[in-house]
Tab-separated table of C-alpha atoms in Angstrom:
chain	number	residue	atom	x	y	z
A	1	MET	CA	13.574	-0.937	1.628
A	2	LYS	CA	16.564	-0.454	-0.559
A	3	LYS	CA	16.831	-3.774	-2.371
A	4	ARG	CA	14.807	-4.225	-5.537
A	5	THR	CA	13.759	-7.735	-4.497
A	6	ASP	CA	12.368	-6.415	-1.202
A	7	LYS	CA	10.281	-3.848	-3.060
A	8	ILE	CA	8.954	-6.462	-5.473
A	9	LEU	CA	8.096	-8.784	-2.591
A	10	ALA	CA	6.276	-5.999	-0.722
A	11	LEU	CA	4.293	-5.027	-3.827
A	12	THR	CA	3.380	-8.652	-4.520
A	13	ALA	CA	2.246	-9.177	-0.926
A	14	THR	CA	0.176	-5.983	-1.021
A	15	ILE	CA	-1.570	-7.029	-4.217
A	16	PHE	CA	-2.166	-10.547	-2.889
A	17	ILE	CA	-3.702	-9.310	0.361
A	18	GLY	CA	-5.848	-6.780	-1.506
A	19	ILE	CA	-7.222	-9.511	-3.757
A	20	ALA	CA	-7.778	-11.823	-0.782
A	21	VAL	CA	-9.742	-9.127	1.062
A	22	LEU	CA	-11.908	-8.509	-2.002
A	23	LEU	CA	-12.569	-12.217	-2.544
A	24	GLN	CA	-13.616	-12.654	1.080
A	25	HIS	CA	-16.087	-9.752	0.786
A	26	VAL	CA	-14.900	-8.311	4.099
A	27	HIS	CA	-14.283	-4.782	2.812
A	28	TYR	CA	-15.518	-2.336	0.200
A	29	THR	CA	-13.692	-2.349	-3.153
A	30	LEU	CA	-13.135	1.407	-3.104
A	31	ASP	CA	-11.433	1.197	0.297
A	32	VAL	CA	-9.093	-1.555	-0.859
A	33	ILE	CA	-8.142	0.295	-4.056
A	34	THR	CA	-7.624	3.738	-2.502
A	35	ALA	CA	-5.768	2.625	0.637
A	36	PRO	CA	-2.340	2.196	-1.051
A	37	VAL	CA	-2.703	5.548	-2.836
A	38	ILE	CA	-3.617	7.418	0.339
A	39	THR	CA	-0.857	5.649	2.262
A	40	TYR	CA	1.683	6.708	-0.363
A	41	PHE	CA	0.671	10.369	-0.112
A	42	ILE	CA	0.824	10.237	3.687
A	43	TRP	CA	4.310	8.703	3.456
A	44	VAL	CA	5.505	11.416	1.041
A	45	GLY	CA	4.024	14.146	3.228
A	46	SER	CA	5.610	12.772	6.379
A	47	LYS	CA	9.014	12.627	4.670
A	48	LYS	CA	8.680	16.305	3.720
A	49	ILE	CA	7.723	17.245	7.282
A	50	VAL	CA	10.685	15.354	8.751
A	51	GLU	CA	13.151	16.834	6.241
A	52	SER	CA	12.091	20.433	6.895
């Protein structure tokens, strides 16, 4: 995503879905909070692997 509006939309959707999952009590809070962080580190790591 290169456009700023696309990034804002993706972040908003991620936050909305995270809140919806928590309100429905279908997942543990810790899982919902740590998933974006872990996904980010996996993304950064995969970019480094591809670039090398």
